[in-house]
Amino acid sequence: MDPLQTKKTSRAYLWSTLFNAPFWALYGLLSFILYKDLHATAWQLSLFIALKPVVSLFSVYWSAFVNQREDRLRGNVIYACLIGRAPFFFFPWIDSPWFIIIASALYMMMTRGVIPAWMELLKRHLPENKREHLLSSAQTISYLLGVLLPFGFGYWMDIEPGFWRYLFPIAAFISCLGVLFQMKLPYVAKNSKNIAPLTLIEGLKKPWGNAYALLKRHPQFWRFQIGFALGGGGLMLMQPALPLFFVQDIQLSYTELAFALSACKGIGFALTSRSWAKIIGKFSLFTISTWVTLLATLFPLVLLLCTKHITYIYLAYGIYGAMQAGSELSWHLSGPLFAKENESSNFSSVNVLMVGLRGCIAPFLGSYLLTQLSATSVLLCAGTLTFIGSIYMAKQAKNEKISVI
């Protein structure tokens, strides 16, 4: 590997992640802004929550542009960054919840769609032992920034209603600064090999056909997807219940919400991220995912103790941060790890596709359960599903007794 290309790739990924930290910290508050400031309906709130994972079904078409096309990797990253942030520059003049829902969907579609390109770039230009370190370092520093930023965000949003309208375009501009480093990513000239153009129907079917063929060839990767879907589905199931639980049951302010969602989650992430990176080479992904889903099960159980004392929300989100550190690392690296010497973009695209598929079911199911049950009961149902995911992953780890690394 070329040391200069390794340096440019590492720097581009690191700075892109860091510049996006303020925006991501604000983005986590959007569902509460919709509910508290814009008075979104239950249907709009459910759609907002559901679209975040569902748009992954469309993300695969964005990521499909880089399949066997290394000349498109850099452009895929740059354009996704600019397109995903563009609508947020109009927030000062927007009062419609629908615009925010659409802007959020576009951002998540680009964020998910660019993952295969990034993972393939890291696979091509970084040694295997440095990928986990880069991912862990970038995310840890980003989350540490998330510890500090919410104090200012929450404070101004509490004393100055509507101030979020100006925070978002500022954060979007900072996030777009990552393009300056992305433009220096290694570029490969277009392959001279002629590729027959696809018809519209063929283009729509291709990502699904590729995913089916890949899962059929790699049953171990398919079993990993099932376990991850159970754990991720549980986390999605609880999302519709969280705004109701926070605003009505325990009546949190924006400052308290921001501190819990970003600061405490960031602390949990930062304290455990390096540990996850160290053990990912020593245990199978099934074993690591067992621990991740157990932490996901613990999160709603501790969260429910908030009705007894508010400090439990900070502990709960500390646990969530630790869970997310392991989840993000294993989810992002699963493509390159299962691909071994093959191209990893197809594996990463399947990851994105599976997020979309469970997003079509879990949030809507959570919204339906919320009409029949209390927010507390929905959180318990979600915890049960993540626990089932833990049992499944543990069983697979015991049966396989091998690492995909």
mmCIF file of C-alpha atoms in Angstrom:
data_model
loop_
_atom_site.group_PDB
_atom_site.id
_atom_site.type_symbol
_atom_site.label_atom_id
_atom_site.label_comp_id
_atom_site.label_asym_id
_atom_site.label_seq_id
_atom_site.Cartn_x
_atom_site.Cartn_y
_atom_site.Cartn_z
ATOM 1 C CA MET A 1 0.000 0.000 0.000
ATOM 2 C CA ASP A 2 1.146 3.512 -0.816
ATOM 3 C CA PRO A 3 1.922 5.337 2.479
ATOM 4 C CA LEU A 4 0.828 8.670 0.978
ATOM 5 C CA GLN A 5 -2.552 7.262 -0.071
ATOM 6 C CA THR A 6 -2.945 5.671 3.357
ATOM 7 C CA LYS A 7 -2.288 9.037 4.990
ATOM 8 C CA LYS A 8 -4.732 10.901 2.711
ATOM 9 C CA THR A 9 -7.467 8.318 3.233
ATOM 10 C CA SER A 10 -7.046 8.277 7.011
ATOM 11 C CA ARG A 11 -7.032 12.065 7.188
ATOM 12 C CA ALA A 12 -10.130 12.388 4.976
ATOM 13 C CA TYR A 13 -12.136 9.901 7.041
ATOM 14 C CA LEU A 14 -11.008 11.381 10.359
ATOM 15 C CA TRP A 15 -11.760 15.005 9.481
ATOM 16 C CA SER A 16 -15.047 14.156 7.762
ATOM 17 C CA THR A 17 -16.199 12.458 10.956
ATOM 18 C CA LEU A 18 -15.061 15.297 13.197
ATOM 19 C CA PHE A 19 -16.576 18.077 11.105
ATOM 20 C CA ASN A 20 -19.872 16.187 11.144
ATOM 21 C CA ALA A 21 -19.931 15.916 14.959
ATOM 22 C CA PRO A 22 -21.865 19.174 15.662
ATOM 23 C CA PHE A 23 -24.432 18.319 13.009
ATOM 24 C CA TRP A 24 -24.937 14.787 14.314
ATOM 25 C CA ALA A 25 -25.374 16.080 17.877
ATOM 26 C CA LEU A 26 -28.154 18.406 16.675
ATOM 27 C CA TYR A 27 -29.708 15.766 14.449
ATOM 28 C CA GLY A 28 -30.361 13.581 17.484
ATOM 29 C CA LEU A 29 -32.743 16.235 18.811
ATOM 30 C CA LEU A 30 -34.876 16.520 15.663
ATOM 31 C CA SER A 31 -37.651 14.187 16.805
ATOM 32 C CA PHE A 32 -38.081 16.259 19.968
ATOM 33 C CA ILE A 33 -38.016 19.514 17.979
ATOM 34 C CA LEU A 34 -40.787 18.138 15.786
ATOM 35 C CA TYR A 35 -42.849 17.119 18.805
ATOM 36 C CA LYS A 36 -42.181 20.078 21.104
ATOM 37 C CA ASP A 37 -41.711 23.092 18.798
ATOM 38 C CA LEU A 38 -43.470 22.219 15.545
ATOM 39 C CA HIS A 39 -46.286 20.191 17.141
ATOM 40 C CA ALA A 40 -45.966 17.345 14.672
ATOM 41 C CA THR A 41 -48.803 14.826 14.622
ATOM 42 C CA ALA A 42 -48.335 11.269 15.841
ATOM 43 C CA TRP A 43 -48.358 10.122 12.212
ATOM 44 C CA GLN A 44 -45.655 12.627 11.229
ATOM 45 C CA LEU A 45 -43.516 11.650 14.199
ATOM 46 C CA SER A 46 -43.887 7.954 13.410
ATOM 47 C CA LEU A 47 -43.010 8.592 9.769
ATOM 48 C CA PHE A 48 -39.937 10.612 10.763
ATOM 49 C CA ILE A 49 -38.708 7.782 12.986
ATOM 50 C CA ALA A 50 -39.510 5.103 10.413
ATOM 51 C CA LEU A 51 -37.923 6.890 7.460
ATOM 52 C CA LYS A 52 -34.521 7.034 9.111
ATOM 53 C CA PRO A 53 -33.921 3.290 8.565
ATOM 54 C CA VAL A 54 -36.356 2.804 5.645
ATOM 55 C CA VAL A 55 -34.419 5.160 3.356
ATOM 56 C CA SER A 56 -31.611 2.619 3.488
ATOM 57 C CA LEU A 57 -33.617 0.723 0.854
ATOM 58 C CA PHE A 58 -32.915 3.635 -1.482
ATOM 59 C CA SER A 59 -29.366 4.098 -0.227
ATOM 60 C CA VAL A 60 -28.360 0.869 -1.948
ATOM 61 C CA TYR A 61 -28.959 2.537 -5.309
ATOM 62 C CA TRP A 62 -26.532 5.294 -4.394
ATOM 63 C CA SER A 63 -23.967 2.769 -3.208
ATOM 64 C CA ALA A 64 -24.556 0.628 -6.330
ATOM 65 C CA PHE A 65 -22.711 3.262 -8.363
ATOM 66 C CA VAL A 66 -19.411 2.128 -6.844
ATOM 67 C CA ASN A 67 -19.881 -1.596 -7.421
ATOM 68 C CA GLN A 68 -16.863 -2.673 -9.487
ATOM 69 C CA ARG A 69 -16.237 1.029 -10.217
ATOM 70 C CA GLU A 70 -13.286 2.205 -8.160
ATOM 71 C CA ASP A 71 -13.151 5.423 -10.207
ATOM 72 C CA ARG A 72 -16.426 6.496 -8.555
ATOM 73 C CA LEU A 73 -15.426 5.985 -4.929
ATOM 74 C CA ARG A 74 -14.182 9.529 -4.286
ATOM 75 C CA GLY A 75 -17.057 11.245 -6.100
ATOM 76 C CA ASN A 76 -19.575 9.064 -4.264
ATOM 77 C CA VAL A 77 -18.265 10.321 -0.919
ATOM 78 C CA ILE A 78 -18.097 14.007 -1.908
ATOM 79 C CA TYR A 79 -21.516 14.305 -3.545
ATOM 80 C CA ALA A 80 -23.218 12.379 -0.726
ATOM 81 C CA CYS A 81 -21.852 14.873 1.799
ATOM 82 C CA LEU A 82 -23.064 17.933 -0.138
ATOM 83 C CA ILE A 83 -26.477 16.560 -1.147
ATOM 84 C CA GLY A 84 -27.289 15.245 2.330
ATOM 85 C CA ARG A 85 -26.681 18.576 4.078
ATOM 86 C CA ALA A 86 -28.126 20.964 1.474
ATOM 87 C CA PRO A 87 -31.780 21.128 2.755
ATOM 88 C CA PHE A 88 -30.678 22.134 6.257
ATOM 89 C CA PHE A 89 -29.461 25.519 5.003
ATOM 90 C CA PHE A 90 -33.147 26.457 4.512
ATOM 91 C CA PHE A 91 -34.195 25.771 8.120
ATOM 92 C CA PRO A 92 -34.421 29.480 9.159
ATOM 93 C CA TRP A 93 -37.387 29.921 6.790
ATOM 94 C CA ILE A 94 -39.154 26.591 7.324
ATOM 95 C CA ASP A 95 -42.156 25.936 9.569
ATOM 96 C CA SER A 96 -43.383 22.723 7.985
ATOM 97 C CA PRO A 97 -42.709 19.413 9.762
ATOM 98 C CA TRP A 98 -42.884 17.761 6.330
ATOM 99 C CA PHE A 99 -39.843 19.651 5.073
ATOM 100 C CA ILE A 100 -37.840 18.526 8.103
ATOM 101 C CA ILE A 101 -38.975 14.940 7.601
ATOM 102 C CA ILE A 102 -37.882 15.012 3.947
ATOM 103 C CA ALA A 103 -34.568 16.711 4.801
ATOM 104 C CA SER A 104 -33.894 14.090 7.461
ATOM 105 C CA ALA A 105 -34.705 11.254 5.054
ATOM 106 C CA LEU A 106 -32.327 12.642 2.412
ATOM 107 C CA TYR A 107 -29.548 13.067 4.959
ATOM 108 C CA MET A 108 -29.899 9.505 6.228
ATOM 109 C CA MET A 109 -30.103 8.119 2.696
ATOM 110 C CA MET A 110 -26.794 9.769 1.806
ATOM 111 C CA THR A 111 -25.205 8.850 5.143
ATOM 112 C CA ARG A 112 -26.084 5.183 4.724
ATOM 113 C CA GLY A 113 -25.449 5.113 0.983
ATOM 114 C CA VAL A 114 -21.872 6.331 1.294
ATOM 115 C CA ILE A 115 -20.799 3.638 3.779
ATOM 116 C CA PRO A 116 -19.837 1.017 1.132
ATOM 117 C CA ALA A 117 -17.632 3.566 -0.660
ATOM 118 C CA TRP A 118 -15.903 4.564 2.577
ATOM 119 C CA MET A 119 -15.366 0.961 3.685
ATOM 120 C CA GLU A 120 -13.941 0.005 0.286
ATOM 121 C CA LEU A 121 -11.585 3.008 0.391
ATOM 122 C CA LEU A 122 -10.393 1.984 3.859
ATOM 123 C CA LYS A 123 -9.997 -1.620 2.730
ATOM 124 C CA ARG A 124 -7.942 -0.594 -0.317
ATOM 125 C CA HIS A 125 -5.678 1.954 1.302
ATOM 126 C CA LEU A 126 -5.305 0.947 4.972
ATOM 127 C CA PRO A 127 -3.720 -2.201 6.420
ATOM 128 C CA GLU A 128 -6.240 -4.406 8.211
ATOM 129 C CA ASN A 129 -4.851 -3.712 11.671
ATOM 130 C CA LYS A 130 -5.255 0.055 11.165
ATOM 131 C CA ARG A 131 -8.901 0.069 10.046
ATOM 132 C CA GLU A 132 -10.358 -0.655 13.471
ATOM 133 C CA HIS A 133 -7.997 1.878 15.032
ATOM 134 C CA LEU A 134 -9.025 4.620 12.584
ATOM 135 C CA LEU A 135 -12.751 3.917 12.937
ATOM 136 C CA SER A 136 -12.491 3.780 16.712
ATOM 137 C CA SER A 137 -10.357 6.943 16.973
ATOM 138 C CA ALA A 138 -12.563 8.980 14.633
ATOM 139 C CA GLN A 139 -15.788 7.987 16.357
ATOM 140 C CA THR A 140 -14.321 8.431 19.838
ATOM 141 C CA ILE A 141 -13.120 11.985 19.176
ATOM 142 C CA SER A 142 -16.433 12.777 17.491
ATOM 143 C CA TYR A 143 -18.391 11.553 20.493
ATOM 144 C CA LEU A 144 -16.136 13.436 22.888
ATOM 145 C CA LEU A 145 -17.070 16.617 21.025
ATOM 146 C CA GLY A 146 -20.654 15.499 21.509
ATOM 147 C CA VAL A 147 -20.073 15.643 25.258
ATOM 148 C CA LEU A 148 -19.395 19.389 25.148
ATOM 149 C CA LEU A 149 -21.638 20.663 22.344
ATOM 150 C CA PRO A 150 -25.037 19.668 23.817
ATOM 151 C CA PHE A 151 -24.568 21.999 26.773
ATOM 152 C CA GLY A 152 -24.569 25.021 24.473
ATOM 153 C CA PHE A 153 -27.238 23.623 22.149
ATOM 154 C CA GLY A 154 -29.636 22.702 24.949
ATOM 155 C CA TYR A 155 -29.102 25.961 26.829
ATOM 156 C CA TRP A 156 -29.857 28.211 23.846
ATOM 157 C CA MET A 157 -32.782 26.090 22.695
ATOM 158 C CA ASP A 158 -34.350 26.368 26.154
ATOM 159 C CA ILE A 159 -33.951 30.142 26.578
ATOM 160 C CA GLU A 160 -34.359 31.116 22.901
ATOM 161 C CA PRO A 161 -37.274 29.279 21.247
ATOM 162 C CA GLY A 162 -36.580 28.521 17.610
ATOM 163 C CA PHE A 163 -32.814 29.001 17.891
ATOM 164 C CA TRP A 164 -32.358 25.529 16.407
ATOM 165 C CA ARG A 165 -33.326 27.050 13.036
ATOM 166 C CA TYR A 166 -29.961 28.822 12.911
ATOM 167 C CA LEU A 167 -27.905 26.121 14.571
ATOM 168 C CA PHE A 168 -28.666 23.602 11.816
ATOM 169 C CA PRO A 169 -27.333 25.615 8.825
ATOM 170 C CA ILE A 170 -24.215 26.513 10.813
ATOM 171 C CA ALA A 171 -23.628 22.855 11.699
ATOM 172 C CA ALA A 172 -24.349 21.799 8.100
ATOM 173 C CA PHE A 173 -21.717 24.231 6.808
ATOM 174 C CA ILE A 174 -19.136 22.891 9.269
ATOM 175 C CA SER A 175 -20.002 19.340 8.212
ATOM 176 C CA CYS A 176 -19.438 20.222 4.541
ATOM 177 C CA LEU A 177 -15.878 21.333 5.333
ATOM 178 C CA GLY A 178 -15.002 17.641 5.257
ATOM 179 C CA VAL A 179 -15.211 17.858 1.459
ATOM 180 C CA LEU A 180 -11.900 19.762 1.465
ATOM 181 C CA PHE A 181 -10.210 16.590 2.698
ATOM 182 C CA GLN A 182 -12.380 14.213 0.673
ATOM 183 C CA MET A 183 -11.166 15.899 -2.524
ATOM 184 C CA LYS A 184 -7.682 14.598 -1.697
ATOM 185 C CA LEU A 185 -8.804 10.960 -1.508
ATOM 186 C CA PRO A 186 -6.941 8.629 -3.895
ATOM 187 C CA TYR A 187 -8.490 8.605 -7.354
ATOM 188 C CA VAL A 188 -8.364 5.714 -9.805
ATOM 189 C CA ALA A 189 -8.964 6.363 -13.498
ATOM 190 C CA LYS A 190 -11.942 4.694 -15.159
ATOM 191 C CA ASN A 191 -11.353 1.126 -16.217
ATOM 192 C CA SER A 192 -11.127 0.788 -19.968
ATOM 193 C CA LYS A 193 -13.313 -2.311 -19.819
ATOM 194 C CA ASN A 194 -16.710 -1.628 -21.392
ATOM 195 C CA ILE A 195 -19.684 -2.283 -19.128
ATOM 196 C CA ALA A 196 -23.037 -2.723 -20.840
ATOM 197 C CA PRO A 197 -25.569 -0.114 -19.627
ATOM 198 C CA LEU A 198 -28.523 -1.412 -17.634
ATOM 199 C CA THR A 199 -32.160 -0.793 -18.377
ATOM 200 C CA LEU A 200 -34.265 0.926 -15.707
ATOM 201 C CA ILE A 201 -35.784 -2.368 -14.562
ATOM 202 C CA GLU A 202 -32.379 -4.055 -14.466
ATOM 203 C CA GLY A 203 -30.955 -1.157 -12.474
ATOM 204 C CA LEU A 204 -33.783 -1.366 -9.928
ATOM 205 C CA LYS A 205 -33.401 -5.121 -9.551
ATOM 206 C CA LYS A 206 -29.609 -5.329 -9.493
ATOM 207 C CA PRO A 207 -28.907 -4.394 -5.817
ATOM 208 C CA TRP A 208 -31.528 -6.896 -4.621
ATOM 209 C CA GLY A 209 -30.215 -9.629 -6.892
ATOM 210 C CA ASN A 210 -26.652 -8.985 -5.763
ATOM 211 C CA ALA A 211 -27.713 -9.110 -2.107
ATOM 212 C CA TYR A 212 -29.623 -12.385 -2.532
ATOM 213 C CA ALA A 213 -26.744 -14.029 -4.400
ATOM 214 C CA LEU A 214 -24.201 -12.887 -1.812
ATOM 215 C CA LEU A 215 -26.220 -14.127 1.167
ATOM 216 C CA LYS A 216 -26.738 -17.442 -0.589
ATOM 217 C CA ARG A 217 -22.984 -17.818 -1.120
ATOM 218 C CA HIS A 218 -22.123 -16.751 2.429
ATOM 219 C CA PRO A 219 -24.515 -18.413 4.939
ATOM 220 C CA GLN A 220 -22.370 -17.232 7.854
ATOM 221 C CA PHE A 221 -22.934 -13.623 6.784
ATOM 222 C CA TRP A 222 -26.664 -14.344 6.478
ATOM 223 C CA ARG A 223 -26.785 -15.635 10.056
ATOM 224 C CA PHE A 224 -24.950 -12.507 11.178
ATOM 225 C CA GLN A 225 -27.636 -10.403 9.460
ATOM 226 C CA ILE A 226 -30.448 -12.270 11.237
ATOM 227 C CA GLY A 227 -28.935 -11.695 14.668
ATOM 228 C CA PHE A 228 -28.150 -8.069 13.940
ATOM 229 C CA ALA A 229 -31.698 -7.548 12.651
ATOM 230 C CA LEU A 230 -33.170 -8.842 15.907
ATOM 231 C CA GLY A 231 -31.019 -6.521 18.010
ATOM 232 C CA GLY A 232 -31.445 -3.550 15.688
ATOM 233 C CA GLY A 233 -35.152 -4.224 15.373
ATOM 234 C CA GLY A 234 -35.533 -3.971 19.137
ATOM 235 C CA LEU A 235 -33.793 -0.593 19.168
ATOM 236 C CA MET A 236 -36.044 0.637 16.340
ATOM 237 C CA LEU A 237 -39.152 -0.685 18.084
ATOM 238 C CA MET A 238 -38.568 1.554 21.080
ATOM 239 C CA GLN A 239 -37.965 4.780 19.113
ATOM 240 C CA PRO A 240 -41.640 5.892 18.794
ATOM 241 C CA ALA A 241 -42.073 5.505 22.552
ATOM 242 C CA LEU A 242 -39.060 7.611 23.575
ATOM 243 C CA PRO A 243 -40.407 11.142 22.821
ATOM 244 C CA LEU A 244 -43.655 10.330 24.656
ATOM 245 C CA PHE A 245 -41.765 8.793 27.575
ATOM 246 C CA PHE A 246 -39.365 11.753 27.867
ATOM 247 C CA VAL A 247 -41.826 14.618 27.350
ATOM 248 C CA GLN A 248 -44.919 13.294 29.153
ATOM 249 C CA ASP A 249 -43.749 10.684 31.645
ATOM 250 C CA ILE A 250 -40.635 12.393 33.014
ATOM 251 C CA GLN A 251 -40.982 15.909 31.478
ATOM 252 C CA LEU A 252 -37.382 16.525 30.405
ATOM 253 C CA SER A 253 -36.114 19.920 29.231
ATOM 254 C CA TYR A 254 -33.971 20.326 26.088
ATOM 255 C CA THR A 255 -30.904 20.759 28.297
ATOM 256 C CA GLU A 256 -31.539 17.474 30.105
ATOM 257 C CA LEU A 257 -32.331 15.714 26.842
ATOM 258 C CA ALA A 258 -29.217 17.033 25.113
ATOM 259 C CA PHE A 259 -27.009 16.076 28.043
ATOM 260 C CA ALA A 260 -28.378 12.522 28.135
ATOM 261 C CA LEU A 261 -28.613 11.899 24.386
ATOM 262 C CA SER A 262 -25.256 13.350 23.407
ATOM 263 C CA ALA A 263 -23.056 13.882 26.444
ATOM 264 C CA CYS A 264 -23.723 10.686 28.398
ATOM 265 C CA LYS A 265 -23.979 8.609 25.248
ATOM 266 C CA GLY A 266 -20.712 10.175 24.107
ATOM 267 C CA ILE A 267 -18.974 9.371 27.376
ATOM 268 C CA GLY A 268 -20.099 5.736 27.171
ATOM 269 C CA PHE A 269 -18.951 5.547 23.567
ATOM 270 C CA ALA A 270 -15.572 7.173 24.207
ATOM 271 C CA LEU A 271 -14.763 5.084 27.293
ATOM 272 C CA THR A 272 -15.388 1.765 25.534
ATOM 273 C CA SER A 273 -14.543 2.377 21.873
ATOM 274 C CA ARG A 274 -10.846 1.493 22.111
ATOM 275 C CA SER A 275 -11.692 -1.649 24.090
ATOM 276 C CA TRP A 276 -14.081 -2.799 21.360
ATOM 277 C CA ALA A 277 -11.371 -2.152 18.748
ATOM 278 C CA LYS A 278 -8.893 -4.303 20.690
ATOM 279 C CA ILE A 279 -11.180 -7.301 21.136
ATOM 280 C CA ILE A 280 -12.645 -7.334 17.627
ATOM 281 C CA GLY A 281 -9.564 -9.190 16.414
ATOM 282 C CA LYS A 282 -9.678 -11.713 19.261
ATOM 283 C CA PHE A 283 -13.304 -12.869 19.161
ATOM 284 C CA SER A 284 -15.766 -13.715 16.405
ATOM 285 C CA LEU A 285 -18.256 -11.089 15.318
ATOM 286 C CA PHE A 286 -21.008 -13.330 16.711
ATOM 287 C CA THR A 287 -19.481 -13.193 20.190
ATOM 288 C CA ILE A 288 -18.993 -9.440 20.040
ATOM 289 C CA SER A 289 -22.548 -8.967 18.753
ATOM 290 C CA THR A 290 -23.833 -11.042 21.685
ATOM 291 C CA TRP A 291 -22.321 -8.515 24.074
ATOM 292 C CA VAL A 292 -23.637 -5.608 22.009
ATOM 293 C CA THR A 293 -27.225 -6.883 22.061
ATOM 294 C CA LEU A 294 -27.044 -7.613 25.790
ATOM 295 C CA LEU A 295 -26.151 -3.959 26.371
ATOM 296 C CA ALA A 296 -29.063 -3.009 24.099
ATOM 297 C CA THR A 297 -31.320 -5.096 26.352
ATOM 298 C CA LEU A 298 -30.010 -3.387 29.475
ATOM 299 C CA PHE A 299 -30.670 0.125 28.064
ATOM 300 C CA PRO A 300 -34.524 0.197 28.281
ATOM 301 C CA LEU A 301 -34.491 -1.583 31.648
ATOM 302 C CA VAL A 302 -32.305 1.127 33.195
ATOM 303 C CA LEU A 303 -34.206 3.856 31.320
ATOM 304 C CA LEU A 304 -37.461 2.851 33.005
ATOM 305 C CA LEU A 305 -35.880 3.618 36.381
ATOM 306 C CA CYS A 306 -36.012 7.315 35.387
ATOM 307 C CA THR A 307 -39.511 7.428 36.847
ATOM 308 C CA LYS A 308 -37.858 6.847 40.233
ATOM 309 C CA HIS A 309 -34.949 9.269 39.751
ATOM 310 C CA ILE A 310 -33.877 11.381 36.801
ATOM 311 C CA THR A 311 -30.201 10.414 37.076
ATOM 312 C CA TYR A 312 -30.961 6.959 35.682
ATOM 313 C CA ILE A 313 -31.414 8.483 32.222
ATOM 314 C CA TYR A 314 -27.733 9.436 32.243
ATOM 315 C CA LEU A 315 -26.702 5.915 33.215
ATOM 316 C CA ALA A 316 -29.009 4.464 30.573
ATOM 317 C CA TYR A 317 -27.490 6.567 27.802
ATOM 318 C CA GLY A 318 -23.998 5.802 29.048
ATOM 319 C CA ILE A 319 -24.873 2.135 28.489
ATOM 320 C CA TYR A 320 -26.368 3.024 25.101
ATOM 321 C CA GLY A 321 -23.124 4.743 24.112
ATOM 322 C CA ALA A 322 -21.078 1.677 25.070
ATOM 323 C CA MET A 323 -23.464 -0.496 23.064
ATOM 324 C CA GLN A 324 -23.277 1.830 20.065
ATOM 325 C CA ALA A 325 -19.470 1.822 20.107
ATOM 326 C CA GLY A 326 -19.441 -1.957 19.702
ATOM 327 C CA SER A 327 -22.361 -1.965 17.277
ATOM 328 C CA GLU A 328 -20.937 0.629 14.900
ATOM 329 C CA LEU A 329 -17.493 -0.943 14.831
ATOM 330 C CA SER A 330 -18.763 -4.473 14.185
ATOM 331 C CA TRP A 331 -21.405 -3.290 11.689
ATOM 332 C CA HIS A 332 -19.001 -1.134 9.664
ATOM 333 C CA LEU A 333 -16.188 -3.679 9.676
ATOM 334 C CA SER A 334 -18.364 -6.724 9.011
ATOM 335 C CA GLY A 335 -18.305 -6.021 5.252
ATOM 336 C CA PRO A 336 -14.507 -5.940 4.877
ATOM 337 C CA LEU A 337 -14.077 -8.797 7.362
ATOM 338 C CA PHE A 338 -16.524 -11.180 5.689
ATOM 339 C CA ALA A 339 -15.280 -10.125 2.228
ATOM 340 C CA LYS A 340 -11.700 -11.089 3.111
ATOM 341 C CA GLU A 341 -9.772 -10.588 -0.173
ATOM 342 C CA ASN A 342 -12.881 -9.827 -2.252
ATOM 343 C CA GLU A 343 -14.459 -6.434 -2.849
ATOM 344 C CA SER A 344 -16.307 -5.362 0.277
ATOM 345 C CA SER A 345 -18.859 -2.899 -1.161
ATOM 346 C CA ASN A 346 -21.435 -5.651 -1.825
ATOM 347 C CA PHE A 347 -21.230 -6.862 1.791
ATOM 348 C CA SER A 348 -21.557 -3.320 3.149
ATOM 349 C CA SER A 349 -24.493 -2.703 0.799
ATOM 350 C CA VAL A 350 -26.285 -5.730 2.261
ATOM 351 C CA ASN A 351 -25.783 -4.224 5.727
ATOM 352 C CA VAL A 352 -27.449 -1.027 4.539
ATOM 353 C CA LEU A 353 -30.245 -2.940 2.817
ATOM 354 C CA MET A 354 -31.051 -4.930 5.947
ATOM 355 C CA VAL A 355 -31.337 -1.711 7.965
ATOM 356 C CA GLY A 356 -33.969 -0.547 5.486
ATOM 357 C CA LEU A 357 -35.902 -3.812 5.598
ATOM 358 C CA ARG A 358 -36.229 -3.867 9.370
ATOM 359 C CA GLY A 359 -36.997 -0.162 9.233
ATOM 360 C CA CYS A 360 -40.103 -1.014 7.195
ATOM 361 C CA ILE A 361 -41.428 -3.064 10.096
ATOM 362 C CA ALA A 362 -40.043 -2.205 13.545
ATOM 363 C CA PRO A 363 -40.850 1.552 13.886
ATOM 364 C CA PHE A 364 -44.392 1.105 12.534
ATOM 365 C CA LEU A 365 -44.905 -1.856 14.841
ATOM 366 C CA GLY A 366 -43.634 0.287 17.720
ATOM 367 C CA SER A 367 -46.092 3.071 16.776
ATOM 368 C CA TYR A 368 -48.959 0.576 16.642
ATOM 369 C CA LEU A 369 -48.020 -0.922 20.015
ATOM 370 C CA LEU A 370 -47.946 2.608 21.431
ATOM 371 C CA THR A 371 -51.637 3.001 20.536
ATOM 372 C CA GLN A 372 -52.430 -0.185 22.443
ATOM 373 C CA LEU A 373 -49.907 -0.079 25.280
ATOM 374 C CA SER A 374 -48.091 2.445 27.423
ATOM 375 C CA ALA A 375 -44.653 3.777 26.525
ATOM 376 C CA THR A 376 -43.245 1.679 29.371
ATOM 377 C CA SER A 377 -44.741 -1.521 27.925
ATOM 378 C CA VAL A 378 -43.333 -0.752 24.453
ATOM 379 C CA LEU A 379 -39.858 -0.286 25.928
ATOM 380 C CA LEU A 380 -40.163 -3.671 27.649
ATOM 381 C CA CYS A 381 -41.250 -5.312 24.373
ATOM 382 C CA ALA A 382 -38.218 -3.777 22.648
ATOM 383 C CA GLY A 383 -35.916 -5.070 25.364
ATOM 384 C CA THR A 384 -37.360 -8.552 24.939
ATOM 385 C CA LEU A 385 -36.588 -8.500 21.202
ATOM 386 C CA THR A 386 -32.979 -7.410 21.739
ATOM 387 C CA PHE A 387 -32.586 -10.177 24.320
ATOM 388 C CA ILE A 388 -33.790 -12.726 21.755
ATOM 389 C CA GLY A 389 -31.104 -11.312 19.438
ATOM 390 C CA SER A 390 -28.518 -11.906 22.167
ATOM 391 C CA ILE A 391 -29.567 -15.532 22.556
ATOM 392 C CA TYR A 392 -29.407 -16.074 18.783
ATOM 393 C CA MET A 393 -25.947 -14.494 18.471
ATOM 394 C CA ALA A 394 -24.651 -16.502 21.431
ATOM 395 C CA LYS A 395 -25.935 -19.710 19.845
ATOM 396 C CA GLN A 396 -24.221 -18.879 16.556
ATOM 397 C CA ALA A 397 -20.971 -18.058 18.342
ATOM 398 C CA LYS A 398 -21.085 -21.414 20.120
ATOM 399 C CA ASN A 399 -21.849 -23.347 16.935
ATOM 400 C CA GLU A 400 -19.342 -21.604 14.689
ATOM 401 C CA LYS A 401 -16.421 -21.444 17.130
ATOM 402 C CA ILE A 402 -14.539 -19.528 14.434
ATOM 403 C CA SER A 403 -13.744 -15.920 13.664
ATOM 404 C CA VAL A 404 -14.437 -14.354 10.303
ATOM 405 C CA ILE A 405 -11.240 -12.366 10.688
#
